[in-house]
XYZ file of C-alpha atoms in Angstrom:
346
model
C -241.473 0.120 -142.196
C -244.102 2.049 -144.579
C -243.241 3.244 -147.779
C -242.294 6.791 -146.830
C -239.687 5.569 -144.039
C -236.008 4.914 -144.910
C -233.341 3.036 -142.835
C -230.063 4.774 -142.455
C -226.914 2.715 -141.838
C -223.429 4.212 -140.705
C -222.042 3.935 -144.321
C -224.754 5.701 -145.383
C -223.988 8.731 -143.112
C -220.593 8.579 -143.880
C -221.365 8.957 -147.603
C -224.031 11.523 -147.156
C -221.369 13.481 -145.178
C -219.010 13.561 -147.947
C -220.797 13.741 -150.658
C -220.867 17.501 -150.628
C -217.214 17.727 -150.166
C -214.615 19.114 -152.863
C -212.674 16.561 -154.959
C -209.539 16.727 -153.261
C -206.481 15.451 -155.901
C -203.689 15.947 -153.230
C -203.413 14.179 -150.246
C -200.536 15.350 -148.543
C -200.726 12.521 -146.305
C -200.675 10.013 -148.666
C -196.326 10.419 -148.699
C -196.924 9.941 -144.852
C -198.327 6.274 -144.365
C -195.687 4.758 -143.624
C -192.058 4.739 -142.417
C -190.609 3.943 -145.935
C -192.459 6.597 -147.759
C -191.873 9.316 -145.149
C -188.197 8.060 -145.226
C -188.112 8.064 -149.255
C -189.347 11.882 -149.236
C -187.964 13.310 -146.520
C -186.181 16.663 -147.324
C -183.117 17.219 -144.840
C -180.929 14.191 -143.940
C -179.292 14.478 -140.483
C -175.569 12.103 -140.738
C -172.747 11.210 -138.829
C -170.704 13.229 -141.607
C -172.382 16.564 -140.258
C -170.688 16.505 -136.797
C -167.833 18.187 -135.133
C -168.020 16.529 -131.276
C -166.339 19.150 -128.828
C -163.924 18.207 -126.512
C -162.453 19.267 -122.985
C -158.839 19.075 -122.347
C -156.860 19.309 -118.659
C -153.374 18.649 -117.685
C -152.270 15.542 -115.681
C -152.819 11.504 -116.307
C -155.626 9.333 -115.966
C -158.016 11.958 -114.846
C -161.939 12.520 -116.002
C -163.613 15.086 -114.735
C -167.514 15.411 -114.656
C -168.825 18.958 -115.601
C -171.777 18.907 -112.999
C -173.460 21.908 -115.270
C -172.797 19.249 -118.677
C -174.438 15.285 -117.347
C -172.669 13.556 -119.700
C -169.154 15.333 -120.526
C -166.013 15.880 -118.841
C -162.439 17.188 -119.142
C -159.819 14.829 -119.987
C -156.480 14.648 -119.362
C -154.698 13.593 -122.708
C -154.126 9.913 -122.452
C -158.149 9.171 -121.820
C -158.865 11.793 -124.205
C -157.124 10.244 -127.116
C -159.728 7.592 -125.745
C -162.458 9.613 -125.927
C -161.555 11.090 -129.293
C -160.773 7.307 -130.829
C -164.205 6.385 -129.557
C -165.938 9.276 -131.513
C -163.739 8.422 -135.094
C -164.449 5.084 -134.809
C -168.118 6.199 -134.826
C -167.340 7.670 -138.089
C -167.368 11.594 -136.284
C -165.019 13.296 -138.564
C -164.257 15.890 -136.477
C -163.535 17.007 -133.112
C -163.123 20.834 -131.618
C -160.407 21.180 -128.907
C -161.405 23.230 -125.901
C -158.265 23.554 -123.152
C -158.756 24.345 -119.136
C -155.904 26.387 -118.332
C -154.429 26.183 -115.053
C -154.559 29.395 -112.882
C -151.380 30.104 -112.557
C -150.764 30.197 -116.132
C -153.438 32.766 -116.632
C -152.201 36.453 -117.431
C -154.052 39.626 -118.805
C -151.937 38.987 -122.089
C -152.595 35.390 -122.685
C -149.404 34.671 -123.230
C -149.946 30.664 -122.571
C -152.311 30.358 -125.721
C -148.796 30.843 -127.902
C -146.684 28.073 -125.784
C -145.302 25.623 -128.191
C -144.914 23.384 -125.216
C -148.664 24.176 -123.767
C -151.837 21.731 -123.280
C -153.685 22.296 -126.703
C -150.331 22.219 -129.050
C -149.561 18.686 -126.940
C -153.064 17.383 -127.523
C -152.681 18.742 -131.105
C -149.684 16.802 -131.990
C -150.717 13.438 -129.800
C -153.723 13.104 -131.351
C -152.827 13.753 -134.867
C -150.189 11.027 -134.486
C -153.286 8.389 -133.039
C -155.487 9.171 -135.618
C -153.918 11.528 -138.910
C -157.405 11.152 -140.521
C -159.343 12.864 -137.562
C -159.814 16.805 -138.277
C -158.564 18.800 -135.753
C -160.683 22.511 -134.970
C -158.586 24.650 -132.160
C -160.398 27.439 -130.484
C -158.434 30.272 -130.921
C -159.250 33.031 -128.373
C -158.073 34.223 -125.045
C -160.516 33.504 -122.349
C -159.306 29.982 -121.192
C -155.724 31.707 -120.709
C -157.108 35.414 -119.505
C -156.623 36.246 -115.867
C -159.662 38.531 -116.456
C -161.388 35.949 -118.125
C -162.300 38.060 -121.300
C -162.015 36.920 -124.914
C -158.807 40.144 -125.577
C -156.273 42.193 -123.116
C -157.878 44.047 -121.132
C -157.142 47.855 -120.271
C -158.762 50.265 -117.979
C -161.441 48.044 -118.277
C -161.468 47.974 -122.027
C -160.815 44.922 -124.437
C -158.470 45.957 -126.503
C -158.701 44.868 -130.321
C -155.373 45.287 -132.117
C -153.098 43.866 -129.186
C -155.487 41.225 -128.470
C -155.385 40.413 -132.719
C -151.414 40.283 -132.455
C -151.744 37.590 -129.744
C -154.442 35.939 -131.846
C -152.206 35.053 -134.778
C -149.199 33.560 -132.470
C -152.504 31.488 -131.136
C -152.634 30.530 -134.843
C -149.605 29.865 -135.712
C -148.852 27.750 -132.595
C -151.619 25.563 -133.449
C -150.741 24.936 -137.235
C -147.516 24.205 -136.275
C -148.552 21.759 -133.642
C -150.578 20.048 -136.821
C -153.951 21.828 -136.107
C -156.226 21.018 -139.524
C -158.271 24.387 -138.866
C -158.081 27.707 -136.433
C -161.492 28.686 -135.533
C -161.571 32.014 -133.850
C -164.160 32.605 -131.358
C -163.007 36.121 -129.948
C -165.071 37.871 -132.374
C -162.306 40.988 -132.366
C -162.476 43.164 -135.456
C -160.160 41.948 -138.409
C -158.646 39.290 -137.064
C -159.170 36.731 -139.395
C -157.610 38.392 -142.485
C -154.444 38.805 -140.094
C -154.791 34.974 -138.815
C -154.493 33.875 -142.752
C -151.848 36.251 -143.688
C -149.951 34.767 -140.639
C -150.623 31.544 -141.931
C -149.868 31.541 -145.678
C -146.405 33.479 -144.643
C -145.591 30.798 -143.058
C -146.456 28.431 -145.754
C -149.743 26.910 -143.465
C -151.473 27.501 -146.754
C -153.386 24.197 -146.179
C -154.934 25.067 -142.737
C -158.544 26.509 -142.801
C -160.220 28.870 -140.647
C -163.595 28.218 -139.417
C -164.864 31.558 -137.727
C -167.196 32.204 -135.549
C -168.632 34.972 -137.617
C -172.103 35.451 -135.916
C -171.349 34.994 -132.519
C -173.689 36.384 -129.982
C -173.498 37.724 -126.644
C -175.710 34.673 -124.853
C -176.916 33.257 -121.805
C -176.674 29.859 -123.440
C -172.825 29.583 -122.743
C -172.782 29.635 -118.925
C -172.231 25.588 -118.149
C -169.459 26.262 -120.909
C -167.468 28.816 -119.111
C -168.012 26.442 -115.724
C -166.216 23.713 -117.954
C -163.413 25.842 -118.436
C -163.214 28.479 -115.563
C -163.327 31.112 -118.313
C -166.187 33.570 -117.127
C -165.644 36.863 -117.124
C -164.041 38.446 -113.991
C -165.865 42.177 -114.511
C -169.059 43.212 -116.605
C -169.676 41.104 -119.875
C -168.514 40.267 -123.372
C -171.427 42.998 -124.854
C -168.302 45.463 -126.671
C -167.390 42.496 -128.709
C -169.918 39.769 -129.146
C -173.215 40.367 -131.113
C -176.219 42.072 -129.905
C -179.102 39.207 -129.634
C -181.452 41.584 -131.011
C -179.370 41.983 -134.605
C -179.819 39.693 -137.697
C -178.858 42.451 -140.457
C -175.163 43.075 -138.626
C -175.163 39.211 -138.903
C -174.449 39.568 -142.372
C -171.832 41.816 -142.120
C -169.977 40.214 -140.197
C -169.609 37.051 -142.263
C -169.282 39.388 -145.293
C -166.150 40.277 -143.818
C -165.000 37.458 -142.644
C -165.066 35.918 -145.981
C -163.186 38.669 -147.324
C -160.537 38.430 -144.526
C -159.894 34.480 -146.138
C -162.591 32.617 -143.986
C -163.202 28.871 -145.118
C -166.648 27.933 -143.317
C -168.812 30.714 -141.102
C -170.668 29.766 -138.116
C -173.388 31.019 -135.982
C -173.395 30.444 -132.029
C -175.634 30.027 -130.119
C -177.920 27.822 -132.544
C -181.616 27.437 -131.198
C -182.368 31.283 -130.677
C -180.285 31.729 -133.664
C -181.788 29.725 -136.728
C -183.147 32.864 -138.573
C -179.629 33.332 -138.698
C -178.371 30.260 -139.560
C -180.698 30.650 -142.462
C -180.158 34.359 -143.292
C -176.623 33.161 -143.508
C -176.866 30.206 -145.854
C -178.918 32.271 -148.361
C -175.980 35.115 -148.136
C -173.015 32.829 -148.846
C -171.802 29.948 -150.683
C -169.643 29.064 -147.863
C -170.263 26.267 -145.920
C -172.344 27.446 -142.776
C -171.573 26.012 -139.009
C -173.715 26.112 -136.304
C -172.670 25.439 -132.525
C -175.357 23.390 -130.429
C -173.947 25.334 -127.158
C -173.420 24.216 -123.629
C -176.858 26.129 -122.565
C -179.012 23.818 -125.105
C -177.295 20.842 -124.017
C -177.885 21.524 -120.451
C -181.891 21.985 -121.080
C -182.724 18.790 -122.717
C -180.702 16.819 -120.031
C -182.104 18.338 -117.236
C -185.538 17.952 -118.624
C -184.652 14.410 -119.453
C -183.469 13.821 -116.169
C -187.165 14.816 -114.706
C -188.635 12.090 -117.415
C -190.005 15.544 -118.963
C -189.118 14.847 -122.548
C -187.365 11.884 -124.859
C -184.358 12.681 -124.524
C -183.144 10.943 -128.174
C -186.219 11.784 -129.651
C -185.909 15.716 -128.869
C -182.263 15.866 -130.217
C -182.551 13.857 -133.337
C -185.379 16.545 -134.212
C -183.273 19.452 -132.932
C -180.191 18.716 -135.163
C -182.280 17.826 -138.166
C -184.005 21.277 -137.737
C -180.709 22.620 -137.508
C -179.722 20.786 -140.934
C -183.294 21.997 -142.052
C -182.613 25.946 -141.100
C -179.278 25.584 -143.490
C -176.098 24.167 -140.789
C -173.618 21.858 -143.046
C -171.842 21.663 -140.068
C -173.006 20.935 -136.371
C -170.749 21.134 -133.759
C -172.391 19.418 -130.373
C -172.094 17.591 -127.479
C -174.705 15.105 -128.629
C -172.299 14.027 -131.529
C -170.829 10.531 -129.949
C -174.773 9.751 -128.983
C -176.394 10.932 -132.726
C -173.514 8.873 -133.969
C -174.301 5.482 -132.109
C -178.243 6.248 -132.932
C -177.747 7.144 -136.737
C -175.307 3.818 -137.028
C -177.942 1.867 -135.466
């Protein structure tokens, strides 16, 4: 080698390369190396204490039913659904959301089987509240699973009538406080009905029984394995007059403005994936604690493409429910909730 020549190693490259290269004080991934650092700063937690796991009820005995639409969930008859239900508070689930499927015969344009002191949801109400006292207790109260017409109010001339359908609403209510219901959450999305549900209420001295609304409730084509579970889809046209427009976020707003006037104790947006601009608009607007409702239509996607070995099944909703905690949801009500549960304990 003369005099002139010089012999370049890797290392020196690699210093030669980055010589010329900006100091560079932050390192973002420096709080990634590992597992206990990325654990130590992570910003949004995902627990067990988030979840509300929702539940399908049926009459009869020793019955399960598979919901083809739903792999994984079925409707219960009462005695396996206390089961079912002792299963998910043993997980440490501290909630459940009661969802009934109404004979046909008991269907009628005025839902009068929702207000039936003697009916499927007020005797799942009071049986499971005398298994497990502790558990929290979330009643839908709307008239689709009793509606002949399969609409969310009574129907007229093809119309969905507001006030009536509110009148039936609170006798919903009531029926389900008395029955021992901890909270009425109204999914009809009718105009004022949740300032008459807690005026019901604290007349009749359920001062202590909340109301979580479904304030921002959209009209969706996420809920259609939902309505299979419970034979509640619409007989005529759509639920477009009453549910939200899926091109609205501003009228979101509105609508939990008022139902927080009206006495509402947590808001919630439905669906939740399409939705999380709202779920965040929301949480910035209120001091309320904001739910979000992992729908039927979600739930349905990631099994199916689990079922094709398309995705990770656990993986994908661990990181959808934490983005739902991340977009602002206190509260997560989903049919994942038994499986998150088992995961998170583990």
């Amino acid at each position: 080698m003369t005099s002139t020549e010089i012999a370049h190693t890797p290392q020196d490259s690699a210093e030669v390369a980055t010589s010329n290269l900006p100091a560079m004080p932050h390192r973002p991934r420096r709080l990634r190396r590992t597992e206990g650092l990325r654990r130590l700063v992570r910003e949004h937690h995902l627990t067990t204490a988030d979840l509300i796991y929702p539940v399908f009820v049926m009459a009869g005995e020793e019955q399960k039913e598979a919901i083809p639409s739903m792999p994984g969930c079925y409707r219960y008859t009462l005695d396996l659904l206390l089961e079912e239900v002792t299963a998910a508070y043993d997980l440490g689930i501290p909630g459940i959301a009661l969802f009934p499927l109404i004979s046909p015969d008991l269907k009628d344009n005025a839902g009068t089987e929702s207000y039936n002191p003697k009916g499927l949801v007020p005797q799942a109400v009071r049986a499971i509240k005398q298994a497990l006292p502790n558990l929290l207790v979330f009643t839908d109260v709307a008239l689709d699973p009793y509606s002949s017409a399969g609409h969310d109010g009574i129907v007229e001339n093809g119309e969905i009538l507001n006030d009536q359908t509110v009148a039936v609403l609170v006798q919903q209510a009531l029926c389900h406080a008395e029955a021992g219901a901890d909270f009425v959450s109204p999914s009809d999305m009718m105009d004022g009905r949740v300032g008459a549900i807690r005026r019901a209420l604290d007349a009749a001295g359920w001062i202590n029984v909340g109301i979580l609304t479904y304030s921002a409730k959209y009209a969706s084509a996420y809920y259609g394995p939902f309505r299979d579970a419970l034979d509640s889809a619409p007989q005529f046209g759509d639920k477009k007059t009453y549910q939200m427009d899926p091109a609205n976020a501003q009228e979101a707003l509105k609508e939990v403005d008022l139902d927080i006037a009206e006495g509402a104790d947590i808001v919630m947006v439905k669906p939740a994936l399409a939705y999380m601009d709202i779920i965040q608009r929301v949480k910035r607007h209120t001091t309320l604690p904001v739910a979000a409702y992992n729908v039927s239509g979600e739930y349905a996607m990631v099994k199916a493409a689990a079922q094709q070995g398309w995705i990770d099944e656990r993986a994908v909703v661990m990181e959808t429910l934490t983005s739902l905690k991340r977009a602002g949801a206190d509260v997560i009500l989903t049919y994942f909730a038994k499986d998150v549960a088992s995961l998170l304990r583990r």
